[in-house]
Every structure is written in structure tokens, then in C-alpha cells.
XYZ file of C-alpha atoms in Angstrom:
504
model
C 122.902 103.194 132.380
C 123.266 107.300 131.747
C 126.995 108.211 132.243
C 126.705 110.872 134.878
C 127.804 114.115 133.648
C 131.296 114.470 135.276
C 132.092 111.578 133.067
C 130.395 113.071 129.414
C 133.638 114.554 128.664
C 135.221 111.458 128.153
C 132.734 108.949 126.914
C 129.486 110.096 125.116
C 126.279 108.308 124.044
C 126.811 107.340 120.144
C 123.663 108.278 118.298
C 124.070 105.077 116.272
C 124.166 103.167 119.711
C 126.574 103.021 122.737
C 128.802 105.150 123.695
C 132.049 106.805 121.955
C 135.152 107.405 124.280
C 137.608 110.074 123.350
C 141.435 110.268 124.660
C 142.576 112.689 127.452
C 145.150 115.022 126.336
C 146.458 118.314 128.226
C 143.270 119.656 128.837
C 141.440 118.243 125.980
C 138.975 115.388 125.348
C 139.348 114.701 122.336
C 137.662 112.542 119.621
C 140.079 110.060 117.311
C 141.693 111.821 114.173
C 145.310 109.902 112.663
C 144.601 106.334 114.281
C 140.921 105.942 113.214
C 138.902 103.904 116.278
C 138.328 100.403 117.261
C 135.471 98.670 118.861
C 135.081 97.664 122.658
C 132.678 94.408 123.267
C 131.651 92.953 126.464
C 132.824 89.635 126.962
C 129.216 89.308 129.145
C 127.034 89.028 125.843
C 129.355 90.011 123.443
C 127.449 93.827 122.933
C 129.625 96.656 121.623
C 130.559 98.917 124.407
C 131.904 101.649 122.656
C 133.815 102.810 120.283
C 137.190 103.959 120.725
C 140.163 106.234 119.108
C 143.257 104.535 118.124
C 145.849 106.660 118.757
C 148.494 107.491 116.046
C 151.659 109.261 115.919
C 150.112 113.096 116.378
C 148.377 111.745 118.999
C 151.467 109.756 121.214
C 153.323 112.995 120.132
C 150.947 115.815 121.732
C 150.760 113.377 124.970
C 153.906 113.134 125.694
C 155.293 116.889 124.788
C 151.565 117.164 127.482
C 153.318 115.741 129.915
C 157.282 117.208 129.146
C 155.194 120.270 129.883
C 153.243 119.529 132.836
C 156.298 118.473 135.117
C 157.138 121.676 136.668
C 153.377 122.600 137.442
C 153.156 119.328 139.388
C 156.331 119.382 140.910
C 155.147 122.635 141.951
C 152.124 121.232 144.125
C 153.120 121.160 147.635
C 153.533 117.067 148.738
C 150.723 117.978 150.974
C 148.426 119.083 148.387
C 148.824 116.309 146.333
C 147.617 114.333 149.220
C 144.972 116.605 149.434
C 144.007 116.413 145.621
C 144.153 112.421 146.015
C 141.504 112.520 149.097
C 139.641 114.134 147.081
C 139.744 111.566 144.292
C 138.655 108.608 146.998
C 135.643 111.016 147.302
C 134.571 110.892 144.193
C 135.812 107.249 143.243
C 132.915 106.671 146.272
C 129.760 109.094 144.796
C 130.390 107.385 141.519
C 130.917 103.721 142.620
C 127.470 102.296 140.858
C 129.040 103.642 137.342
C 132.289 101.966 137.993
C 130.674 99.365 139.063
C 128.549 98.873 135.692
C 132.128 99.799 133.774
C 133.734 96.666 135.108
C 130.659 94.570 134.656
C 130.628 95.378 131.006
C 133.555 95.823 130.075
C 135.903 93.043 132.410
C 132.710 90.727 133.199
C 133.208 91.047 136.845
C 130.451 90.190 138.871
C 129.185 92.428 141.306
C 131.171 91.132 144.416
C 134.121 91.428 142.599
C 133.883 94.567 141.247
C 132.807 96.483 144.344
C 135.971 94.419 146.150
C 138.847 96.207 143.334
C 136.686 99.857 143.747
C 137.246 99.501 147.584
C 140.639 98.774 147.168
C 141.445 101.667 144.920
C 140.023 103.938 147.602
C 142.443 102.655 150.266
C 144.861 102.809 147.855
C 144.012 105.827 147.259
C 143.652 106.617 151.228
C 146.617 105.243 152.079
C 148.802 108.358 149.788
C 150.330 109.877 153.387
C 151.759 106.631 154.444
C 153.244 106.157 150.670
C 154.670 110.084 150.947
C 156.858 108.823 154.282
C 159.260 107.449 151.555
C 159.602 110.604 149.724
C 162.245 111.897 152.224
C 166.213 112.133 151.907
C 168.985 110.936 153.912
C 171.999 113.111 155.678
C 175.347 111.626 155.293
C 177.525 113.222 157.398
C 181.139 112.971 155.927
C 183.757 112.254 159.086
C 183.356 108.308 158.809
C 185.729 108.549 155.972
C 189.229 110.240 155.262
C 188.412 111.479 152.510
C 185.024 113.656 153.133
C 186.127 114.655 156.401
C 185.010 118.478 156.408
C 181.679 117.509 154.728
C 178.339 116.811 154.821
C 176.082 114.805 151.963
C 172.544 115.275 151.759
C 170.449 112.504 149.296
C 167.357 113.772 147.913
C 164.383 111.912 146.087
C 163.270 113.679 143.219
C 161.148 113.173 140.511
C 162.500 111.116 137.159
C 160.177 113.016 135.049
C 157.428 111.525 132.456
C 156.018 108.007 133.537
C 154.580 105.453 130.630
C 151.869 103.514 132.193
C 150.762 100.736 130.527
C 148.398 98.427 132.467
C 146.490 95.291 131.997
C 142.741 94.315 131.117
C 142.322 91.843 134.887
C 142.273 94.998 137.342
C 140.848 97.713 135.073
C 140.729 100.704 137.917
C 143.139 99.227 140.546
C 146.288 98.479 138.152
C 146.080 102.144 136.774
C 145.961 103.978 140.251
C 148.660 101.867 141.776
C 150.754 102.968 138.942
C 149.484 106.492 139.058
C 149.111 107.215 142.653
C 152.951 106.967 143.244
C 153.970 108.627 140.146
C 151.832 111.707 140.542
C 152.733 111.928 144.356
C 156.275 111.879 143.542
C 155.539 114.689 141.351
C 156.256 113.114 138.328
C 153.667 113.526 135.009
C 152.079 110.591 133.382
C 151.473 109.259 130.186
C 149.028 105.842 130.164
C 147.684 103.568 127.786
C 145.063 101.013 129.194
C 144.035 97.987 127.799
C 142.119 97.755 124.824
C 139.704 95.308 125.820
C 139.046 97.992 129.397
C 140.000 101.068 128.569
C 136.902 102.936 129.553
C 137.010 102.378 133.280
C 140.938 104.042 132.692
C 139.610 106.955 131.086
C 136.736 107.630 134.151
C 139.585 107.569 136.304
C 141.531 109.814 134.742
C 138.426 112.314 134.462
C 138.528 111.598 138.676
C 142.399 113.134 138.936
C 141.334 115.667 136.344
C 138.536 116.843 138.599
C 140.007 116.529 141.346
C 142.389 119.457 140.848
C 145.912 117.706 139.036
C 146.798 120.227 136.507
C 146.153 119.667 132.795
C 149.161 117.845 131.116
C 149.723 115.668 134.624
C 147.893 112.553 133.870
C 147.372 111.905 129.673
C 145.483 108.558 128.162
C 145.716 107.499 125.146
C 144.161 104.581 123.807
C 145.186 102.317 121.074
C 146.675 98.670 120.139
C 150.427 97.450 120.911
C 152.123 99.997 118.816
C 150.646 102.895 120.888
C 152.784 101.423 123.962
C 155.452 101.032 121.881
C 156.132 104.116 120.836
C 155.825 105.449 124.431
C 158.242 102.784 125.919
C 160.764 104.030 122.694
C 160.640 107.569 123.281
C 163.586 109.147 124.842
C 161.679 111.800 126.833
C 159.452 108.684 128.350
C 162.052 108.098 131.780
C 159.997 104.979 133.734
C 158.466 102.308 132.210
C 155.758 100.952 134.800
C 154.150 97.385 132.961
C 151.546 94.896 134.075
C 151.202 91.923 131.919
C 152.495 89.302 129.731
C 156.130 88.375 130.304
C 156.543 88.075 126.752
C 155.399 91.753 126.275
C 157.570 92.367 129.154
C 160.822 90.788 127.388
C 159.567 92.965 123.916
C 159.919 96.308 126.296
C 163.021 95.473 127.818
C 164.693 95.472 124.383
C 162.963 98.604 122.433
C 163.281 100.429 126.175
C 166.474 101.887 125.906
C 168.410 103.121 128.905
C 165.528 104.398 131.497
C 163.678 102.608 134.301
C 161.855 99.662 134.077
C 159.383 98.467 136.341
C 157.741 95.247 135.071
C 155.068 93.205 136.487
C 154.647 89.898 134.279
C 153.452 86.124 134.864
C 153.173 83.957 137.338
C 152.956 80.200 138.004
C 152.031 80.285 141.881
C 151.747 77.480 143.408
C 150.309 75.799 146.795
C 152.337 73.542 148.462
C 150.322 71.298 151.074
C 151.657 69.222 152.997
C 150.524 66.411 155.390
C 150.489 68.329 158.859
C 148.690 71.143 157.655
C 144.719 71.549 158.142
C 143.077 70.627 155.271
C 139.707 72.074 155.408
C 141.870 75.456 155.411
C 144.068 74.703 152.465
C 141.183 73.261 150.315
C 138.977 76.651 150.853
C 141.830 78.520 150.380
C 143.195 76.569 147.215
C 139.967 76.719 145.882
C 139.521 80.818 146.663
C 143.354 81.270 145.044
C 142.481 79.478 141.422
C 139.326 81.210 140.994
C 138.780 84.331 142.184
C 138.718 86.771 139.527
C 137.569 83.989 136.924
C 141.606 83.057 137.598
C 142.573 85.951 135.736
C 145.248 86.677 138.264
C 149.116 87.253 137.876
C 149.373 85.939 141.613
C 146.535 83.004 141.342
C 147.308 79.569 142.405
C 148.153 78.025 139.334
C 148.576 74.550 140.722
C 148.500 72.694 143.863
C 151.262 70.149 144.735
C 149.673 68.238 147.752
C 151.751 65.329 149.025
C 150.087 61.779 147.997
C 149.392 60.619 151.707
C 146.364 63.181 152.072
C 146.180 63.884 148.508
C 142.630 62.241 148.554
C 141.242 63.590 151.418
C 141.914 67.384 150.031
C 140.814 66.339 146.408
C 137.198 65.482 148.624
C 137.381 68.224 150.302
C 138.078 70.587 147.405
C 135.193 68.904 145.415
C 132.837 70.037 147.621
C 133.976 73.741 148.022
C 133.780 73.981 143.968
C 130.231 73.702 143.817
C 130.111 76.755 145.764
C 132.240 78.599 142.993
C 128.575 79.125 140.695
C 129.997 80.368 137.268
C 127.584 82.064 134.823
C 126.315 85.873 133.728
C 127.999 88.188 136.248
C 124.729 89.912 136.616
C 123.407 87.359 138.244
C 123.799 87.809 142.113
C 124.539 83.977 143.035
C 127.387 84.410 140.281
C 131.022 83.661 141.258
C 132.626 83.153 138.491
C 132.228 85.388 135.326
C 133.272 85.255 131.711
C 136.442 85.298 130.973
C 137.938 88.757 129.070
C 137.075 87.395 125.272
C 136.977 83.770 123.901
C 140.077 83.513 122.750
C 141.376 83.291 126.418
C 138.480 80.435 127.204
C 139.811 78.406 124.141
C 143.297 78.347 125.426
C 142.198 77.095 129.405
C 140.673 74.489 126.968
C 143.204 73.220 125.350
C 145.876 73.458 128.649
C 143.092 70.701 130.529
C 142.536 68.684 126.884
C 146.520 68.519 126.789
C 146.497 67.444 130.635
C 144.021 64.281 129.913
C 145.438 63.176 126.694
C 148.799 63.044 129.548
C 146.350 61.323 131.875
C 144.831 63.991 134.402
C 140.948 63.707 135.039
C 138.530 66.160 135.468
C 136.328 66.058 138.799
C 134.387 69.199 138.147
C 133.567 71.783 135.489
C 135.431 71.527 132.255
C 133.050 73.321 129.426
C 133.309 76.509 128.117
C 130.844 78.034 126.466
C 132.012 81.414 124.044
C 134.028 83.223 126.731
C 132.383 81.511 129.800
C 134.676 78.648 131.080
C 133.121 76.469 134.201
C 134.968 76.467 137.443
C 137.534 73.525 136.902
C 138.584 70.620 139.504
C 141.902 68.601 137.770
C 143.240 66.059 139.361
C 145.890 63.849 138.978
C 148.079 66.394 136.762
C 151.120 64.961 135.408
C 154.618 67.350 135.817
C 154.626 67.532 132.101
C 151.259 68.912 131.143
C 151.657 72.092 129.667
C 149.110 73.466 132.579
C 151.961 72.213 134.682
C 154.526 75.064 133.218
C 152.134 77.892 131.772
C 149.832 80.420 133.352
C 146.476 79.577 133.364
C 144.530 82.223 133.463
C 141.490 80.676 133.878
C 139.145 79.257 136.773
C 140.989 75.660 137.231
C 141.758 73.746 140.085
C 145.084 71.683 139.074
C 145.956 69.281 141.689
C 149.603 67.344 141.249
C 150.546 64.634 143.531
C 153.634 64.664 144.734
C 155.867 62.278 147.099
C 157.613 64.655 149.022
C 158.681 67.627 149.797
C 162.065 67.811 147.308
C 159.735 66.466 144.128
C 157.175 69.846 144.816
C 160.406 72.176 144.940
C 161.472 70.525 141.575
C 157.956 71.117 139.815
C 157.305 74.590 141.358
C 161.093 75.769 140.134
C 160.205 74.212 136.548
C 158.181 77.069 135.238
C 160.636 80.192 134.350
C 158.263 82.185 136.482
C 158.528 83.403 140.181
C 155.969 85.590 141.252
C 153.830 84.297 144.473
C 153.588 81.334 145.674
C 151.975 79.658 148.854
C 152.704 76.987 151.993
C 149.980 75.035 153.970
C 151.446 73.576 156.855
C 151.326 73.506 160.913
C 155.459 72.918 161.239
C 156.965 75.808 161.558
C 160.801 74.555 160.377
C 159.533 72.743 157.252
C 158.160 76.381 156.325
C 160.786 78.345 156.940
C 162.834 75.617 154.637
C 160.596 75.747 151.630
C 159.816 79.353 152.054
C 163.722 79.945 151.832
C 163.972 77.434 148.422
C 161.163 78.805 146.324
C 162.676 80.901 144.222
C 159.187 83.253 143.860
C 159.242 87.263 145.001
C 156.762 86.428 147.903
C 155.581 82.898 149.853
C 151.895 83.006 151.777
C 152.403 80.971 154.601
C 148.769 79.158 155.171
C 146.932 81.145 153.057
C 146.448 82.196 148.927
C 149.028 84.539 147.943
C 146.895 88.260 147.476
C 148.399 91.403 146.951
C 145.266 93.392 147.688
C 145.933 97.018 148.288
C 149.869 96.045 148.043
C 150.693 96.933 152.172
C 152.578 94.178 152.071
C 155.238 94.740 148.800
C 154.818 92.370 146.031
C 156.981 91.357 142.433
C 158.973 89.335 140.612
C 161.974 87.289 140.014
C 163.414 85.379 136.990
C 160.639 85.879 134.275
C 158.027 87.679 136.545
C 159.228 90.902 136.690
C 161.785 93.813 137.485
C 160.853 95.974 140.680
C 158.372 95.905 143.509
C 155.008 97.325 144.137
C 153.479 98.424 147.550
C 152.768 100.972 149.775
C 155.561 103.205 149.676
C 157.891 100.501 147.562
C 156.021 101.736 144.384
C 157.523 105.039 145.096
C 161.050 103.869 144.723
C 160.292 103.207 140.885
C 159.171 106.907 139.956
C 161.884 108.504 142.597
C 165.582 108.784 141.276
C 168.166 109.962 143.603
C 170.228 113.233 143.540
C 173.244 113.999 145.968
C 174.198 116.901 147.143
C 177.493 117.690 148.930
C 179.012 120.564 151.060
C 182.388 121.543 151.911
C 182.098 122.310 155.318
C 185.839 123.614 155.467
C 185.916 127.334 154.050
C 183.614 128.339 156.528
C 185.532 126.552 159.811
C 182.382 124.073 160.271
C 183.806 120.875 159.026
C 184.913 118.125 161.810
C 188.887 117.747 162.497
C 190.815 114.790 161.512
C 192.522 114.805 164.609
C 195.324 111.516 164.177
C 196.312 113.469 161.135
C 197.911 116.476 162.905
């Protein structure tokens, strides 16, 4: 495909074949220098994509004394601009959506479904900016409800905390970034990011979107690298937030180089479907089925296994079986695909071993099971035992695990086992047995009769324990790039302040 030409700044055709990205700083595109490059391959058919700078030091330095710059022209931009300058960006997202289309297809082997589905949510994401600016307001305190600030008045402002690091992960290539950059920009901070390096073209196209769009140079700055490009941003002392998707063990690694500024950490999951006996099971199977697979399973909030109790335990397992074979995996270019590869073999090998360690413990495969290179086949395992090792760890992959449990106390003790406690979901018709699990999970959000989603993030979504610090969500996101200031006047001098009567 030609890159249209709004794009040429940022990734070129390589004469030697594909294309060659450069990094976004200020106002410059520029080409790699200190770092040297790596290579981008498609996990589709395993073609270079591109080639791509690795940052080094000069390079992490210039973006974020970019940005250090940049803050007062953005926090010059009128609130209602910035909307403005964001409307604009959905525009543009839309006359381009066939190129980000064939970036995600190459580079994060999404088929074409699921691609258009995370470029429509990044435009009402990116629609939805007024609603998120309601919670960029203030609060008046006024000072008479307390002996001691009687005579005065407090006024709470949200203001800006300055440069945000945004380092995102390679499942949502163009969603992840704008939910971390929408809010940050619109609370008139500056931004420095660093995409995946498996996806970081579709990062850089957005970034040429804001650019175009009318953010002023030095706002929004990518630089591309490996793991030691986000670590110098989450060390330096001019960096003030911290916004992170992935890995909770990357997650743990930033909380202790961090130092003392915010942290806003999205990490693993373990989310699990609870069904039990009263609930309708053609629902929970479709929907169990939908929550393991969709996006190959490469999903922090996926349903990572499903504890159904043993008395309809077969009846869902038939029911499941069925829906599965609607779940085609294969090339995501094909339109009857589902399921695509998953992001490089590595990740395929490890789904393998998790199910080979779950039979050796006695769980059998219904459906699926092979992998072939990065491609893993959509997965139906039953009869998981609690101590499979795909019983406690993510998945990440397209696999059904089904664990039969007695009652309702044995699935509370196998869905608090993993140290995660992101999403997690309830199929059931009883209203009070809901309410009671719902209330015990120890997860950030519980689904009630459907998959756990956070789509667009209307609804706010994180983690407790080892999934996270901090919520995401219209609006909520803002609270992580927003510090607060007080301000407070003496009323008194000037005969305005409110008498303390009893005291005369």
C-alpha cells in the first residue's frame, strides 16, 4: 500500500524494500543517529515492516527538554481549542482509516473486523474530549464550617502536572496511545511516548494526526526504541506522570526506578467467568467464548478462565463446543478470519506450553490446540485442574479454560489465587448471589452477565493488587495527568469574611 502523503514525514519507502520510520521530535522527523535502528516484522508472514531508530541518550534527551519546552504553549491553548484541535484529529483518524487499517493488519495481525472495531473506538474516544473536559473544573470551599478559616474562602484548581511518559503496549496499537494522550494533552500537559517495538508505526501515524491537527511542536514527542528507552524516561526527574500499559512485572520494574512522581499503571489480569447454575447458558457460553478470544486473547481484561459449577458444567462445555467452531483462526486477511496470529512466536510457544502443562495435570483438549509459527488455533480446555499454571498466569492467547467447580466458595478461592485483579465476570439470573460474589472478588471491575470490555472506557476501568495503580475512563483518566493546587483568601481585611457569631 502507498503511505499517503500526510504520513511521508514519518515513515518513508526504503529503497532497499519497505519502509523506514523516523522518531517525532519538536518539530522534527527525524531519521536514527546514537541508537542505530531495529527491524519491525509482521507476525502475519513474518515480512519486515520497516525499519526503525533506536533511540539513545541524545535522542530521550532532546524529547524530553521538547516537551519541558512545549508546556506553556499548550497550556496556553484555550480548553476549548484543544477540543477543537482533537475534532479535528477524529476527522482525519476517519479519511485515513484504510491506512490504519493496513498498519494494524501488518504490524498487530488484526483481522479486518478487529481492526476497524479499535479505529472506531479511538474516534469516540476521541469524540467524547468535551465530556472528559467536565472534570477539568475546581471546587469552592467556603471557609465558615470551621473555626479556624472562618473569614475565608478556598478555591481548588486542577492544573496541569507537566511532562507525561507514555509508554503503551503492542495489543491496542492506536487505542492505548490516544487514551493516554487524549487526557494528557487536554489537561494541557506535554507528552513524551514510546510505543511498542513490535507496533510502533501505527503510534507514530497518530502522532503525525495531533501534529496536523494543530498541537504545537514539542506537545506530543515519540521516540522509539527497546526497554531502556522507557527507562530512562520513567527515571528522569523532569518526567512528572508515568502512564503504563503492560506486563505487571514491567510494572513492578517502574515502580522502583520511578522515583517520587505519579504513577498510573495498567498491568495483568486473570479475569475470570463465574457461571453458575441459574444463569442462561446459551448466553454465558457465547459470551465466554467472545471474552477468551477476541483479539487472538491478547487482552489485559480477557476471560482467562471459566469456573462453571459441576451440575451444568456439561451442558455449557456442549454448548461452548459448538460456538468455537465459529471462532475460524488463520491469515487475518482472510475475511472469514476470526482469530489472527498472535504478536510473534514466542508468545504462541508459551500458550503452548500453559495447555501441555494443563494435560500432563489432567485437563483435555476439546478443540484447537496447534500452533503453527505465531498462529495458535482457537482453544476449548476442559477439565482444568486449580493447579495448572494456566490456572494462575495470563494467557494471552485464544483458549477456552473451563474449571469445574462445586460451589460457589471453591470459585472465590481459585479466582482470588492469582495475584491479579483486574476484570472479572458473573453469569447468573439471582440477583443476591451477584451482589455477594460481586462484593468478594477482589478485581477493579465485575461484568454482571456479560464479558468484562472496557471499550471506549465510559465506564472506568483498573486494577487492584498486582493489576495496576489508577483508573482509566472517560473523565477518570484525567485525574492521573491533573494535580491539585489550592488557593486561599482572607476575606477579613476587606470586611467580607462571615462572623463567628458564639465567639463575641
Amino acid at each position: 500500500m502507498d503511505i499517503p502523503e500526510i504520513f511521508q514525514e514519518a515513515i518513508q519507502k526504503d529503497p532497499q524494500g519497505g519502509w523506514r520510520a523516523r522518531n517525532l521530535i519538536g518539530d522534527k522527523w527525524l531519521p536514527a543517529t546514537s541508537g542505530g535502528e531495529f527491524l519491525v516484522t509482521s507476525p502475519v508472514d513474518g515480512r519486515v515492516v520497516a525499519t526503525v531508530p533506536r533511540a539513545g541518550a541524545a535522542e530521550i534527551s532532546a524529547a524530553v527538554a521538547s516537551a519541558e519546552t512545549a508546556q506553556t504553549r499548550v497550556r496556553e491553548i484555550a480548553a476549548i481549542d484543544r477540543i477543537a484541535i482533537f475534532g479535528r484529529v477524529q476527522q482525519l483518524l476517519e479519511k485515513h482509516k484504510n491506512f490504519f487499517k493496513y498498519l494494524l493488519l501488518w504490524e498487530a495481525g488484526k483481522p479486518e473486523p478487529e481492526a476497524l472495531g479499535e479505529i472506531e473506538a479511538t474516534k469516540e474516544r476521541l469524540r467524547m474530549t468535551m465530556q472528559e473536559a467536565k472534570k477539568i473544573t475546581g471546587e469552592y470551599i467556603p471557609g465558615d464550617w470551621s473555626h479556624d478559616t472562618i473569614g475565608k474562602v478556598g478555591i481548588v484548581m486542577h492544573e496541569p502536572v507537566g511532562i507525561v511518559a507514555a509508554i503503551t503496549s503492542f495489543n491496542y496499537p492506536l487505542y492505548i496511545p490516544a487514551a493516554k494522550i487524549v487526557p494528557a494533552l487536554l489537561a494541557g500537559n506535554t507528552v513524551v511516548a514510546k510505543p511498542a517495538s513490535a507496533v510502533p508505526l501505527t503510534f507514530l501515524c497518530f502522532a503525525r494526526l495531533l501534529e496536523e491537527a494543530g498541537f504545537p511542536q514539542g506537545s506530543i514527542n515519540v521516540i522509539t526504541g527497546s526497554s531502556s528507552v522507557g527507562d530512562a524516561l520513567v527515571a528522569d526527574p523532569k518526567v512528572r506522570v508515568v502512564s503504563f500499559t503492560g506486563s505487571t512485572e514491567v510494572g513492578q520494574h517502574i515502580a522502583k526506578i520511578a522515583g517520587i512522581k505519579k504513577l498510573h499503571l495498567e498491568l495483568g489480569g486473570k479475569g475470570v467467568a463465574i457461571v453458575l447454575e441459574d444463569s442462561d447458558l446459551e448466553l454465558a457460553a457465547q459470551k465466554c467464548v467472545e471474552g477468551s478470544l477476541k483479539n487472538a486473547g491478547q487482552r489485559c481484561d480477557a476471560i482467562s478462565s471459566v469456573l462453571v459449577m459441576e451440575e451444568v458444567a456439561e451442558e455449557l462445555v456442549r454448548r461452548m463446543q459448538k460456538i468455537i467452531l465459529q471462532w475460524l483462526g488463520g491469515d487475518p486477511r482472510e475475511p472469514k478470519t476470526k482469530v489472527g496470529p498472535l504478536i510473534n512466536e514466542t508468545a504462541a510457544v508459551r500458550v503452548s506450553e500453559l495447555i501441555e502443562d494443563a494435560v500432563q495435570k489432567g485437563a483435555k483438549v476439546l478443540s484447537g490446540g496447534t500452533r503453527q509459527g505465531p498462529y495458535f488455533e482457537p482453544t476449548l480446555l476442559d477439565h482444568v485442574p486449580a493447579n495448572a499454571r494456566i490456572a494462575a498466569e495470563e494467557t494471552f492467547g485464544p483458549v477456552v479454560s473451563v474449571i469445574r467447580v462445586k460451589n460457589e466458595e471453591e470459585a472465590l478461592a481459585i479466582a482470588a489465587f492469582p495475584r491479579y485483579g483486574l476484570d472479572s465476570c458473573i453469569f447468573t439470573n439471582n440477583y443476591y448471589r451477584m451482589w455477594k460474589l460481586a462484593k468478594r472478588l477482589e478485581v477493579g471491575g465485575v461484568t454482571i452477565n456479560d464479558l468484562p470490555r472496557h471499550g471506549v472506557g465510559y465506564f472506568p476501568f483498573g486494577g487492584v493488587r498486582n493489576s495496576g495503580i489508577g483508573r482509566e475512563g472517560v473523565g477518570y483518566s484525567i485525574a492521573e495527568m491533573t494535580q491539585h493546587k489550592t488557593i486561599i483568601f482572607n476575606l477579613e481585611p476587606a470586611g467580607l469574611g462571615k462572623k463567628h457569631l458564639l465567639a463575641e
